Structure formats: structure tokens, C-alpha cells
């Protein structure tokens, strides 16, 4: 009897020891990663917001190798190169099997930021300089508008996604429906209005970050682009409601007063542009006709290494050898980078 009692006691003690060990082990293993940032620990401070938004900057600028932004118009009806483009050869411009603009990565990153930050911001849970925090929220709205404008320019009609989506087929299918381009641009202008309200006149890092005036200038460009597009493509398949418009199947009850839309976008453009023009002083131009051009402030602006002192420059990228932020545009332009706009090319041919 005693043997049985001792055996039962020992078994109970061993079982409890094993359970305690497993519990302790699970408790030890159930820890936040030490080498990675977790959602709970991020986007809580001014520094977090500053780093996240600047990481989403994807503006066209010179970087790495090649001609940078000078080559953006290569192969179009604006600019030719020393070799012809197959884009204009019948049957040679094909839809690629991969890549393209149908991508939502940047949009999701910015939707995630706004979902995480807005509740904390409104409840006062973010730490840091309140003016800078507000500015970075404005940057997120600007960057989302900028990404959507890229999509409209490339694809026209496009889905409007305002939040992160779950892996749910029904939700994803409903959200993936392309919305009429004019509605997408109205959404862009709404985001830009939010950005303009929140952004500082002078960004925390100066002209290397987005500012209120930069957002106003971009808003004027968006309005001018869409108003002009609707005006000159009115009635065609490239405009919502036009003959052969692909969106008619998804939006059978769609209607639009195209002239009102044109006026709306152009008025938005003019109003935003006027605010910038009234606030920004032009850089002086001495018009020296090529003699001693280095003394002309306007001429010097286009080759200066530091653009902070020029009132007309609202946003620029600062290059730095120590930081490894460089480009090779000068090398390519001087070596083999001949590019011609169409007018210059015709002048060379006909002279």
C-alpha cells in the first residue's frame, strides 16, 4: 500500500514538474521579437511617423545610373533618342507578361499608416512635437494622393481603396472594381485638401520634405491634368460615359455632366496655383544673354548643389557622397546621352 502511495506521489510530482516546465517554456518563448519592430511598438512617436512617411517617398529624381528624369519621355511623341522605339512599330507594342502599374503595395502601406496613426493622433496618444506629428499625418495623405495620381495617369479608371483589406474573396472582389477616373481624381483632391490643412508651411527637414506649398502646387497639377484630359478626350472611350467606355459594364447607371467636371477640375487647379503664386517670390533673372551667366541667380538655380535658398524651389532632393545619395546624369549626358525633343530633332533635320 505504501509502495502504491509513494509511486502515486512521485508520479504526481513528476507530472507537475513537467507541466510547470512546459508552462515556463511557453511563457519564455511567447515574447516579442528582440531584433524586429512589432506593430504594437511602432508608430507611437514623432520619430516613428517621420521615418515611416519618408520611407514612402517615391518621387522621380536622379538616382543610381542612367539619365534619370531626363529620359522619362524617351520613346514618346515628345522625345526621341539615337535608337528608335518599337512602341510605334505596328504589332510590336505588346502587353508584358509581368510588371505594370496594377500594384497596390504603396497604397496599402499608406492606408496602414493612416489606420494605425489617426486614432492615436486624435486621442493624443502619440509622443513628440505635436506640430511635426500633424505634419507627418499630412504627408501620408499627400503620398496616397500622389500614388493614386500615378495610377490615373497610367491606367485611367482605378479602384478606390481607403483601408487595408482582409484576405476575403468577397471583399477583395467588390473593392477591385475600377471606379470612373473623374471620381478617383476627386478622391485625390480630397486627400490633398487634407494634406494642405495638416502640412506645415515649412517642413521639419526644410525643402527636402513635403510642405503645404508643395501640396498646393501638386494639387494645381492634378486639376490641370484631369481637366485637360476630360476636355480633349470628351466623348471617347478614354473618358467616363464616352462612346466605348470600358467602365460602362461595371457602372451601368453611371451618368456625368462632363462640362461641369472639366470646369471643376480646372477651377481647382487655378485656385491652388494662385495660392502658390501669391506666396512665392520669383527668383531674379538678370537676362544676361549668355554673358557671365553664372552671375544670373535664375541660371545658377539650375546647377546649384544647394537649392534651399531659392524661393521658387518648393521640394528638392539633396545629394551627398558621405551618405551614398548620388547620381551619374552628368556622366551619361556628356558621354552618350543625346536625347532630343521632337521640335529640336526636326530643326536639325530641316536646317
Coordinates of C-alpha atoms in Angstrom, one line a residue:
X1 CA 0.0 0.0 0.0
X2 CA 2.8 2.4 0.9
X3 CA 4.6 1.5 -2.3
X4 CA 1.5 2.4 -4.3
X5 CA 1.2 5.7 -2.3
X6 CA 4.8 6.6 -2.9
X7 CA 4.5 5.7 -6.6
X8 CA 1.4 7.9 -7.0
X9 CA 3.0 10.8 -5.1
X10 CA 6.2 10.6 -7.3
X11 CA 4.1 10.4 -10.5
X12 CA 2.1 13.4 -9.4
X13 CA 5.2 15.4 -8.6
X14 CA 6.8 14.5 -11.9
X15 CA 3.6 15.5 -13.8
X16 CA 3.5 18.8 -12.0
X17 CA 7.2 19.4 -12.7
X18 CA 6.7 18.7 -16.4
X19 CA 3.6 20.9 -16.6
X20 CA 5.4 23.7 -14.8
X21 CA 8.4 23.4 -17.1
X22 CA 6.2 23.4 -20.2
X23 CA 4.3 26.5 -18.9
X24 CA 7.6 28.3 -18.1
X25 CA 9.0 27.3 -21.5
X26 CA 5.9 28.6 -23.3
X27 CA 5.9 31.8 -21.3
X28 CA 9.6 32.3 -22.2
X29 CA 9.1 31.6 -25.9
X30 CA 5.9 33.8 -26.1
X31 CA 7.9 37.0 -26.3
X32 CA 8.1 39.9 -28.7
X33 CA 10.9 39.7 -31.2
X34 CA 14.1 41.4 -29.9
X35 CA 15.5 42.2 -33.4
X36 CA 12.3 43.4 -35.2
X37 CA 9.9 46.2 -34.7
X38 CA 6.4 45.0 -33.8
X39 CA 3.1 46.8 -34.8
X40 CA 2.4 47.4 -31.1
X41 CA 5.7 49.2 -30.5
X42 CA 5.8 51.2 -33.7
X43 CA 4.0 54.3 -35.0
X44 CA 3.8 55.7 -31.5
X45 CA 6.3 58.6 -31.6
X46 CA 7.1 61.6 -33.8
X47 CA 10.3 59.8 -34.9
X48 CA 8.3 56.7 -36.0
X49 CA 6.0 58.8 -38.1
X50 CA 8.8 60.7 -39.7
X51 CA 10.7 57.6 -40.6
X52 CA 7.7 55.8 -42.0
X53 CA 6.5 58.6 -44.3
X54 CA 9.9 59.5 -45.6
X55 CA 10.3 55.8 -46.4
X56 CA 7.3 56.1 -48.7
X57 CA 8.8 58.9 -50.8
X58 CA 8.9 57.7 -54.4
X59 CA 9.3 60.8 -56.4
X60 CA 11.0 60.9 -59.8
X61 CA 14.6 62.1 -59.3
X62 CA 18.1 61.2 -60.5
X63 CA 19.5 58.1 -58.8
X64 CA 22.0 55.4 -59.5
X65 CA 22.9 55.0 -63.1
X66 CA 21.4 56.4 -66.3
X67 CA 19.9 59.7 -67.4
X68 CA 17.4 60.0 -64.5
X69 CA 14.3 62.1 -65.2
X70 CA 15.8 63.4 -68.5
X71 CA 14.9 60.0 -70.0
X72 CA 11.3 59.9 -68.8
X73 CA 10.0 60.9 -72.2
X74 CA 12.2 58.7 -74.3
X75 CA 10.2 56.8 -76.9
X76 CA 7.2 59.2 -76.8
X77 CA 5.9 61.8 -79.2
X78 CA 7.8 64.4 -77.0
X79 CA 11.3 63.0 -77.2
X80 CA 13.5 60.7 -79.4
X81 CA 16.8 59.1 -78.8
X82 CA 19.6 57.9 -81.0
X83 CA 17.8 54.5 -81.4
X84 CA 14.2 54.1 -82.4
X85 CA 11.4 52.8 -80.1
X86 CA 9.4 49.7 -81.1
X87 CA 6.4 51.3 -79.4
X88 CA 5.4 52.9 -82.7
X89 CA 6.0 49.8 -84.9
X90 CA 2.7 48.1 -85.7
X91 CA 2.4 44.9 -83.9
X92 CA 5.5 45.4 -81.7
X93 CA 4.0 47.1 -78.7
X94 CA 2.6 44.2 -76.7
X95 CA 1.3 43.9 -73.2
X96 CA 4.1 42.5 -71.0
X97 CA 3.6 39.2 -69.2
X98 CA 4.7 40.7 -65.8
X99 CA 5.1 44.0 -64.1
X100 CA 3.0 47.0 -64.9
X101 CA 1.1 49.6 -62.8
X102 CA -1.6 47.3 -61.4
X103 CA 0.0 47.3 -58.0
X104 CA -1.3 48.3 -54.6
X105 CA 1.8 48.0 -52.3
X106 CA 2.3 51.7 -51.8
X107 CA -1.4 52.3 -51.3
X108 CA -1.6 49.6 -48.7
X109 CA 1.4 50.9 -46.8
X110 CA -0.2 54.4 -46.6
X111 CA -3.6 53.0 -45.7
X112 CA -2.0 51.0 -42.9
X113 CA -0.3 54.2 -41.6
X114 CA -3.5 56.1 -41.5
X115 CA -5.4 53.3 -39.9
X116 CA -2.8 52.9 -37.1
X117 CA -2.0 56.6 -36.6
X118 CA -5.2 58.5 -36.9
X119 CA -6.9 57.0 -33.8
X120 CA -3.7 57.6 -31.7
X121 CA -3.3 61.1 -33.1
X122 CA -6.9 62.1 -32.3
X123 CA -6.8 60.6 -28.8
X124 CA -3.5 62.3 -28.1
X125 CA -1.5 59.1 -27.5
X126 CA 1.4 60.0 -29.8
X127 CA 4.5 61.4 -28.2
X128 CA 6.7 64.2 -29.7
X129 CA 6.2 67.6 -31.2
X130 CA 2.5 68.0 -31.9
X131 CA 3.1 70.3 -34.9
X132 CA 5.5 67.8 -36.5
X133 CA 3.2 64.9 -35.8
X134 CA 0.4 66.7 -37.5
X135 CA 2.7 67.4 -40.4
X136 CA 3.6 63.7 -40.9
X137 CA -0.1 62.8 -41.0
X138 CA -0.5 65.3 -43.7
X139 CA 2.5 63.8 -45.6
X140 CA 0.7 60.4 -45.6
X141 CA -2.4 62.0 -47.2
X142 CA -0.2 63.7 -49.8
X143 CA 1.7 60.5 -50.6
X144 CA -1.5 58.5 -51.0
X145 CA -2.9 61.2 -53.4
X146 CA 0.4 61.1 -55.3
X147 CA 0.3 57.3 -55.7
X148 CA -3.3 57.5 -56.9
X149 CA -2.4 60.2 -59.4
X150 CA 0.3 57.9 -60.8
X151 CA -2.4 55.2 -61.3
X152 CA -4.8 57.5 -63.0
X153 CA -2.1 58.7 -65.4
X154 CA -1.1 55.1 -66.3
X155 CA -4.5 53.3 -66.1
X156 CA -7.3 55.7 -66.1
X157 CA -10.2 54.2 -64.1
X158 CA -8.9 52.6 -60.9
X159 CA -10.2 51.0 -57.7
X160 CA -10.5 53.4 -54.7
X161 CA -9.1 51.6 -51.7
X162 CA -9.2 53.6 -48.4
X163 CA -8.2 50.9 -45.9
X164 CA -6.3 47.7 -45.6
X165 CA -8.2 44.7 -46.8
X166 CA -8.6 41.2 -45.2
X167 CA -8.0 38.0 -47.2
X168 CA -11.6 37.7 -48.0
X169 CA -12.6 36.9 -51.6
X170 CA -16.0 38.7 -51.5
X171 CA -14.5 41.9 -50.0
X172 CA -11.5 41.8 -52.4
X173 CA -13.7 41.3 -55.4
X174 CA -16.0 44.1 -54.6
X175 CA -13.2 46.5 -53.8
X176 CA -11.3 45.7 -57.0
X177 CA -13.9 47.2 -59.3
X178 CA -12.4 50.1 -61.2
X179 CA -14.0 53.4 -60.4
X180 CA -14.5 56.2 -63.0
X181 CA -11.3 58.2 -63.4
X182 CA -13.0 61.5 -62.5
X183 CA -14.2 60.0 -59.2
X184 CA -10.7 58.8 -58.5
X185 CA -9.3 62.3 -59.1
X186 CA -11.9 63.8 -56.8
X187 CA -10.7 61.4 -54.2
X188 CA -7.1 62.5 -54.9
X189 CA -8.1 66.2 -54.4
X190 CA -9.9 65.3 -51.2
X191 CA -6.7 63.7 -49.9
X192 CA -4.7 66.7 -51.0
X193 CA -7.1 69.0 -49.2
X194 CA -6.5 67.0 -46.0
X195 CA -2.8 67.2 -46.6
X196 CA -2.9 71.0 -47.2
X197 CA -4.8 71.5 -44.0
X198 CA -2.3 69.5 -41.9
X199 CA 1.1 70.3 -43.5
X200 CA 3.4 73.0 -42.2
X201 CA 4.4 75.9 -44.3
X202 CA 8.0 74.9 -43.6
X203 CA 8.6 71.1 -43.3
X204 CA 10.6 69.8 -40.3
X205 CA 13.5 69.0 -42.6
X206 CA 13.2 72.0 -44.8
X207 CA 12.7 71.7 -48.5
X208 CA 13.8 68.1 -48.6
X209 CA 10.3 67.2 -47.3
X210 CA 6.8 67.9 -48.5
X211 CA 5.3 71.3 -47.4
X212 CA 1.9 73.0 -47.7
X213 CA 3.0 74.9 -50.8
X214 CA 4.3 71.8 -52.4
X215 CA 0.9 70.1 -51.8
X216 CA -0.9 73.2 -53.3
X217 CA 1.4 73.1 -56.4
X218 CA 0.7 69.4 -56.9
X219 CA -3.0 69.9 -56.5
X220 CA -2.9 72.5 -59.3
X221 CA -1.1 70.0 -61.5
X222 CA -3.6 67.2 -60.7
X223 CA -6.6 69.5 -61.5
X224 CA -5.0 70.8 -64.7
X225 CA -4.1 67.3 -65.9
X226 CA -7.6 65.9 -65.4
X227 CA -9.5 68.9 -66.6
X228 CA -7.4 68.9 -69.8
X229 CA -7.8 65.2 -70.2
X230 CA -11.6 65.3 -70.0
X231 CA -11.7 68.3 -72.3
X232 CA -9.6 66.9 -75.1
X233 CA -10.9 63.3 -74.9
X234 CA -14.6 64.1 -74.3
X235 CA -16.9 61.6 -75.8
X236 CA -14.3 58.9 -76.3
X237 CA -13.6 55.7 -74.6
X238 CA -10.9 57.4 -72.6
X239 CA -13.5 59.4 -70.6
X240 CA -16.2 58.0 -68.3
X241 CA -19.5 58.0 -70.1
X242 CA -17.9 58.3 -73.5
X243 CA -18.6 56.0 -76.5
X244 CA -17.0 52.6 -75.9
X245 CA -16.0 53.5 -72.3
X246 CA -14.9 50.1 -70.7
X247 CA -16.4 51.0 -67.3
X248 CA -20.0 51.0 -68.6
X249 CA -20.4 47.3 -67.8
X250 CA -19.3 47.8 -64.1
X251 CA -21.3 51.0 -63.8
X252 CA -24.5 50.6 -65.9
X253 CA -26.3 53.6 -64.2
X254 CA -23.3 56.0 -64.4
X255 CA -24.0 59.5 -65.6
X256 CA -21.8 62.6 -65.8
X257 CA -22.1 66.2 -66.8
X258 CA -18.7 66.3 -68.5
X259 CA -18.5 70.1 -68.9
X260 CA -19.2 70.6 -65.2
X261 CA -16.4 68.1 -64.4
X262 CA -14.0 69.9 -66.7
X263 CA -14.8 73.3 -65.1
X264 CA -14.5 71.9 -61.6
X265 CA -11.0 70.4 -62.1
X266 CA -9.7 73.5 -63.9
X267 CA -11.1 75.8 -61.2
X268 CA -9.4 73.7 -58.5
X269 CA -6.2 73.9 -60.4
X270 CA -6.4 77.7 -60.8
X271 CA -7.3 78.3 -57.2
X272 CA -4.4 76.2 -55.9
X273 CA -1.9 77.7 -58.3
X274 CA -2.9 81.2 -57.3
X275 CA -2.2 80.5 -53.6
X276 CA 1.3 79.4 -54.5
X277 CA 1.9 82.2 -57.0
X278 CA 0.8 84.8 -54.5
X279 CA 3.0 83.5 -51.7
X280 CA 6.2 82.6 -53.6
X281 CA 8.6 85.3 -54.9
X282 CA 10.2 84.5 -58.2
X283 CA 14.0 84.1 -58.4
X284 CA 15.6 87.1 -60.0
X285 CA 16.6 86.8 -63.7
X286 CA 19.1 89.3 -64.9
X287 CA 18.7 88.1 -68.6
X288 CA 22.4 88.4 -69.4
X289 CA 22.0 86.7 -72.8
X290 CA 24.7 84.2 -72.1
X291 CA 27.5 86.6 -71.0
X292 CA 28.7 85.7 -67.5
X293 CA 25.6 83.6 -66.9
X294 CA 27.0 82.3 -63.6
X295 CA 26.1 85.7 -62.1
X296 CA 22.4 85.3 -63.0
X297 CA 20.5 83.8 -60.0
X298 CA 17.9 82.2 -62.2
X299 CA 20.6 80.5 -64.4
X300 CA 22.6 79.4 -61.3
X301 CA 19.5 77.8 -59.7
X302 CA 19.5 75.0 -62.3
X303 CA 23.1 73.9 -61.5
X304 CA 23.4 74.7 -57.8
X305 CA 24.2 72.0 -55.3
X306 CA 22.1 73.6 -52.5
X307 CA 18.6 74.8 -53.5
X308 CA 17.4 75.8 -50.1
X309 CA 18.0 79.5 -50.8
X310 CA 15.8 79.6 -54.0
X311 CA 12.2 80.8 -53.3
X312 CA 10.9 79.0 -56.4
X313 CA 12.1 75.6 -55.3
X314 CA 9.5 74.1 -53.1
X315 CA 10.8 70.5 -52.9
X316 CA 14.2 69.1 -53.9
X317 CA 16.4 66.1 -53.3
X318 CA 19.8 66.7 -51.6
X319 CA 22.7 64.6 -52.8
X320 CA 25.5 63.5 -50.5
X321 CA 28.7 61.5 -51.2
X322 CA 29.1 60.5 -47.5
X323 CA 25.5 59.3 -47.3
X324 CA 25.8 57.5 -50.7
X325 CA 23.0 59.5 -52.3
X326 CA 24.4 60.1 -55.8
X327 CA 23.6 60.0 -59.5
X328 CA 25.5 59.8 -62.7
X329 CA 23.4 62.0 -65.0
X330 CA 26.3 64.3 -65.9
X331 CA 28.5 61.4 -66.9
X332 CA 25.8 59.9 -69.2
X333 CA 24.8 63.3 -70.7
X334 CA 28.4 64.1 -71.6
X335 CA 29.3 60.6 -72.8
X336 CA 26.4 59.2 -74.8
X337 CA 23.2 60.6 -73.6
X338 CA 22.0 62.5 -76.6
X339 CA 18.2 63.0 -76.4
X340 CA 16.2 65.3 -78.5
X341 CA 12.7 66.7 -78.2
X342 CA 10.7 66.5 -81.4
X343 CA 11.0 70.1 -82.3
X344 CA 14.8 70.2 -81.9
X345 CA 15.0 67.0 -84.0
X346 CA 13.0 68.5 -86.8
X347 CA 15.1 71.6 -86.7
X348 CA 18.3 69.6 -87.1
X349 CA 16.8 67.6 -90.0
X350 CA 15.5 70.7 -91.9
X351 CA 18.3 73.2 -91.3

